PDB file of C-alpha atoms in Angstrom:
ATOM      1  CA  UNK A   1     -18.025  44.518 -14.028  1.00 59.00           C
ATOM      2  CA  UNK A   2     -14.703  42.566 -13.620  1.00 59.00           C
ATOM      3  CA  UNK A   3     -15.029  38.752 -14.307  1.00 59.00           C
ATOM      4  CA  UNK A   4     -12.974  36.392 -12.496  1.00 57.00           C
ATOM      5  CA  UNK A   5     -12.238  33.127 -14.152  1.00 60.00           C
ATOM      6  CA  UNK A   6     -12.482  29.983 -11.847  1.00 57.00           C
ATOM      7  CA  UNK A   7     -10.485  27.989 -14.037  1.00 62.00           C
ATOM      8  CA  UNK A   8      -6.714  27.514 -13.330  1.00 63.00           C
ATOM      9  CA  UNK A   9      -4.358  27.917 -16.379  1.00 66.00           C
ATOM     10  CA  UNK A  10      -1.829  25.263 -14.779  1.00 71.00           C
ATOM     11  CA  UNK A  11       0.644  23.343 -16.673  1.00 79.00           C
ATOM     12  CA  UNK A  12      -0.805  20.105 -18.070  1.00 84.00           C
ATOM     13  CA  UNK A  13       2.194  18.138 -17.785  1.00 87.00           C
ATOM     14  CA  UNK A  14       2.948  18.928 -14.175  1.00 85.00           C
ATOM     15  CA  UNK A  15      -0.706  17.995 -13.411  1.00 83.00           C
ATOM     16  CA  UNK A  16      -0.425  14.553 -15.117  1.00 88.00           C
ATOM     17  CA  UNK A  17       2.881  13.937 -13.530  1.00 90.00           C
ATOM     18  CA  UNK A  18       1.570  14.671 -10.088  1.00 85.00           C
ATOM     19  CA  UNK A  19      -1.484  12.434 -10.683  1.00 86.00           C
ATOM     20  CA  UNK A  20       0.892   9.642 -11.645  1.00 90.00           C
ATOM     21  CA  UNK A  21       2.747  10.002  -8.222  1.00 88.00           C
ATOM     22  CA  UNK A  22      -0.447  10.002  -6.343  1.00 84.00           C
ATOM     23  CA  UNK A  23      -1.631   6.838  -8.206  1.00 87.00           C
ATOM     24  CA  UNK A  24       1.473   4.923  -7.724  1.00 87.00           C
ATOM     25  CA  UNK A  25       1.612   6.242  -3.989  1.00 82.00           C
ATOM     26  CA  UNK A  26      -2.025   4.882  -3.554  1.00 82.00           C
ATOM     27  CA  UNK A  27      -1.094   1.770  -5.283  1.00 85.00           C
ATOM     28  CA  UNK A  28       1.958   1.182  -3.312  1.00 84.00           C
ATOM     29  CA  UNK A  29       0.149   1.821  -0.076  1.00 81.00           C
ATOM     30  CA  UNK A  30      -2.789  -0.508  -0.706  1.00 83.00           C
ATOM     31  CA  UNK A  31      -0.398  -3.302  -1.939  1.00 86.00           C
ATOM     32  CA  UNK A  32       1.519  -3.021   1.340  1.00 84.00           C
ATOM     33  CA  UNK A  33      -1.719  -2.945   3.451  1.00 85.00           C
ATOM     34  CA  UNK A  34      -3.232  -6.093   1.571  1.00 87.00           C
ATOM     35  CA  UNK A  35       0.046  -7.833   2.263  1.00 86.00           C
ATOM     36  CA  UNK A  36       0.258  -6.931   5.829  1.00 84.00           C
ATOM     37  CA  UNK A  37      -3.528  -8.025   6.432  1.00 85.00           C
ATOM     38  CA  UNK A  38      -3.033 -11.391   4.459  1.00 86.00           C
ATOM     39  CA  UNK A  39       0.260 -11.936   6.787  1.00 84.00           C
ATOM     40  CA  UNK A  40      -1.457 -10.975   9.992  1.00 83.00           C
ATOM     41  CA  UNK A  41      -4.548 -13.095   9.469  1.00 84.00           C
ATOM     42  CA  UNK A  42      -3.456 -15.955   7.246  1.00 85.00           C
ATOM     43  CA  UNK A  43      -6.144 -18.448   8.581  1.00 87.00           C
ATOM     44  CA  UNK A  44      -9.160 -16.148   8.063  1.00 88.00           C
ATOM     45  CA  UNK A  45      -8.220 -13.040   6.123  1.00 87.00           C
ATOM     46  CA  UNK A  46     -11.700 -12.195   4.818  1.00 90.00           C
ATOM     47  CA  UNK A  47     -12.865 -10.417   8.031  1.00 90.00           C
ATOM     48  CA  UNK A  48      -9.899  -8.261   8.162  1.00 89.00           C
ATOM     49  CA  UNK A  49     -10.218  -7.262   4.600  1.00 91.00           C
ATOM     50  CA  UNK A  50     -14.050  -6.572   5.223  1.00 93.00           C
ATOM     51  CA  UNK A  51     -13.220  -4.276   8.022  1.00 92.00           C
ATOM     52  CA  UNK A  52     -10.420  -2.348   6.069  1.00 89.00           C
ATOM     53  CA  UNK A  53     -12.663  -1.839   3.082  1.00 92.00           C
ATOM     54  CA  UNK A  54     -15.619  -0.710   5.284  1.00 96.00           C
ATOM     55  CA  UNK A  55     -13.331   1.987   6.940  1.00 92.00           C
ATOM     56  CA  UNK A  56     -11.922   2.944   3.692  1.00 89.00           C
ATOM     57  CA  UNK A  57     -15.444   3.376   2.405  1.00 94.00           C
ATOM     58  CA  UNK A  58     -16.645   5.432   5.264  1.00 95.00           C
ATOM     59  CA  UNK A  59     -13.895   7.760   5.043  1.00 90.00           C
ATOM     60  CA  UNK A  60     -14.177   8.215   1.255  1.00 90.00           C
ATOM     61  CA  UNK A  61     -17.878   9.193   2.019  1.00 94.00           C
ATOM     62  CA  UNK A  62     -16.604  11.749   4.619  1.00 92.00           C
ATOM     63  CA  UNK A  63     -14.205  13.229   2.195  1.00 89.00           C
ATOM     64  CA  UNK A  64     -16.819  13.519  -0.382  1.00 91.00           C
ATOM     65  CA  UNK A  65     -19.210  15.200   2.087  1.00 91.00           C
ATOM     66  CA  UNK A  66     -16.601  17.947   3.173  1.00 88.00           C
ATOM     67  CA  UNK A  67     -14.939  18.474  -0.180  1.00 87.00           C
ATOM     68  CA  UNK A  68     -17.707  20.931  -1.306  1.00 87.00           C
ATOM     69  CA  UNK A  69     -17.636  23.023   1.959  1.00 90.00           C
ATOM     70  CA  UNK A  70     -13.839  23.423   2.705  1.00 89.00           C
ATOM     71  CA  UNK A  71     -11.154  24.966   0.889  1.00 88.00           C
ATOM     72  CA  UNK A  72      -8.431  23.212  -0.782  1.00 83.00           C
ATOM     73  CA  UNK A  73      -5.831  24.022   1.710  1.00 85.00           C
ATOM     74  CA  UNK A  74      -7.961  22.688   4.383  1.00 89.00           C
ATOM     75  CA  UNK A  75      -8.574  19.491   2.450  1.00 87.00           C
ATOM     76  CA  UNK A  76      -4.852  19.052   1.851  1.00 85.00           C
ATOM     77  CA  UNK A  77      -4.212  19.588   5.718  1.00 90.00           C
ATOM     78  CA  UNK A  78      -6.596  16.868   6.262  1.00 90.00           C
ATOM     79  CA  UNK A  79      -4.973  14.517   3.921  1.00 86.00           C
ATOM     80  CA  UNK A  80      -1.497  15.209   5.002  1.00 88.00           C
ATOM     81  CA  UNK A  81      -2.537  14.554   8.668  1.00 93.00           C
ATOM     82  CA  UNK A  82      -4.449  11.338   7.966  1.00 89.00           C
ATOM     83  CA  UNK A  83      -1.648  10.123   5.787  1.00 84.00           C
ATOM     84  CA  UNK A  84       0.858  10.676   8.726  1.00 91.00           C
ATOM     85  CA  UNK A  85      -1.402   9.243  11.082  1.00 92.00           C
ATOM     86  CA  UNK A  86      -1.896   6.225   8.835  1.00 85.00           C
ATOM     87  CA  UNK A  87       2.046   5.873   8.281  1.00 85.00           C
ATOM     88  CA  UNK A  88       2.778   5.913  12.107  1.00 92.00           C
ATOM     89  CA  UNK A  89      -0.039   3.352  12.843  1.00 88.00           C
ATOM     90  CA  UNK A  90       1.489   1.034  10.126  1.00 84.00           C
ATOM     91  CA  UNK A  91       4.975   1.415  11.457  1.00 87.00           C
ATOM     92  CA  UNK A  92       3.927   0.552  15.113  1.00 88.00           C
ATOM     93  CA  UNK A  93       2.039  -2.522  13.622  1.00 83.00           C
ATOM     94  CA  UNK A  94       5.015  -3.418  11.610  1.00 81.00           C
ATOM     95  CA  UNK A  95       7.451  -3.167  14.590  1.00 83.00           C
ATOM     96  CA  UNK A  96       5.042  -5.046  16.833  1.00 81.00           C
ATOM     97  CA  UNK A  97       4.740  -8.036  14.288  1.00 77.00           C
ATOM     98  CA  UNK A  98       8.516  -7.989  13.665  1.00 75.00           C
ATOM     99  CA  UNK A  99       9.226  -8.228  17.441  1.00 72.00           C
ATOM    100  CA  UNK A 100       6.624 -10.980  17.946  1.00 70.00           C
ATOM    101  CA  UNK A 101       7.907 -12.961  14.997  1.00 66.00           C
ATOM    102  CA  UNK A 102      11.441 -12.584  16.353  1.00 65.00           C
ATOM    103  CA  UNK A 103      12.930 -10.617  13.634  1.00 60.00           C
ATOM    104  CA  UNK A 104      15.954  -8.502  14.666  1.00 55.00           C
ATOM    105  CA  UNK A 105      17.461  -8.324  11.163  1.00 56.00           C
ATOM    106  CA  UNK A 106      16.562  -8.757   7.551  1.00 54.00           C
ATOM    107  CA  UNK A 107      16.175 -12.440   6.758  1.00 54.00           C
ATOM    108  CA  UNK A 108      18.898 -13.916   4.694  1.00 55.00           C
ATOM    109  CA  UNK A 109      18.085 -14.517   1.083  1.00 55.00           C
ATOM    110  CA  UNK A 110      21.327 -16.232  -0.127  1.00 55.00           C
ATOM    111  CA  UNK A 111      19.735 -19.604  -0.010  1.00 52.00           C
ATOM    112  CA  UNK A 112      18.274 -19.002  -3.531  1.00 52.00           C
ATOM    113  CA  UNK A 113      21.837 -18.444  -4.978  1.00 55.00           C
ATOM    114  CA  UNK A 114      23.206 -21.669  -3.262  1.00 55.00           C
ATOM    115  CA  UNK A 115      20.055 -23.970  -3.640  1.00 55.00           C
ATOM    116  CA  UNK A 116      18.015 -23.087  -6.705  1.00 52.00           C
ATOM    117  CA  UNK A 117      15.785 -26.405  -5.867  1.00 54.00           C
ATOM    118  CA  UNK A 118      14.351 -24.742  -2.682  1.00 53.00           C
ATOM    119  CA  UNK A 119      12.804 -21.751  -4.653  1.00 50.00           C
ATOM    120  CA  UNK A 120      11.953 -23.653  -8.073  1.00 51.00           C
ATOM    121  CA  UNK A 121      11.447 -27.069  -6.616  1.00 52.00           C
ATOM    122  CA  UNK A 122      10.772 -29.811  -9.362  1.00 50.00           C
ATOM    123  CA  UNK A 123      10.850 -27.424 -12.025  1.00 50.00           C
ATOM    124  CA  UNK A 124      14.784 -27.189 -12.072  1.00 49.00           C
ATOM    125  CA  UNK A 125      15.092 -30.937 -12.495  1.00 51.00           C
ATOM    126  CA  UNK A 126      15.503 -32.031 -16.100  1.00 52.00           C
ATOM    127  CA  UNK A 127      12.442 -33.442 -17.594  1.00 51.00           C
ATOM    128  CA  UNK A 128      12.773 -37.186 -18.431  1.00 56.00           C
ATOM    129  CA  UNK A 129      10.834 -39.109 -21.068  1.00 57.00           C
ATOM    130  CA  UNK A 130       9.609 -42.806 -20.778  1.00 58.00           C
ATOM    131  CA  UNK A 131      11.337 -43.662 -23.812  1.00 58.00           C
ATOM    132  CA  UNK A 132      14.630 -43.356 -22.057  1.00 50.00           C
TER     133      UNK A 132
END
């Protein structure tokens, strides 16, 4: 009988590099979503974060359920489709928020160069003592 190995003999460094890229992408995506949720619902952000985490948990559960029955190419296809869908939805939301806020261009940040007190506040003032 011929024995077929189920283990891949891939390159460990390539695998670690891809894992690093996935981790950085996931971290950047989550930070962007958290910042957007906090900006959109400044007055009461807790329900928005709760809904986001709830949906994220349901989709993670669905992924754990189908990962045992689908082959890897189909799992990756689902991942790519959902990532594209998420990016498109985020871009639509960002454009709508930018239009509502009246941002036609990138805000000017030169005020930090011209007026350090605006950024640092009282920290840029020299400290004085009561002794004179």
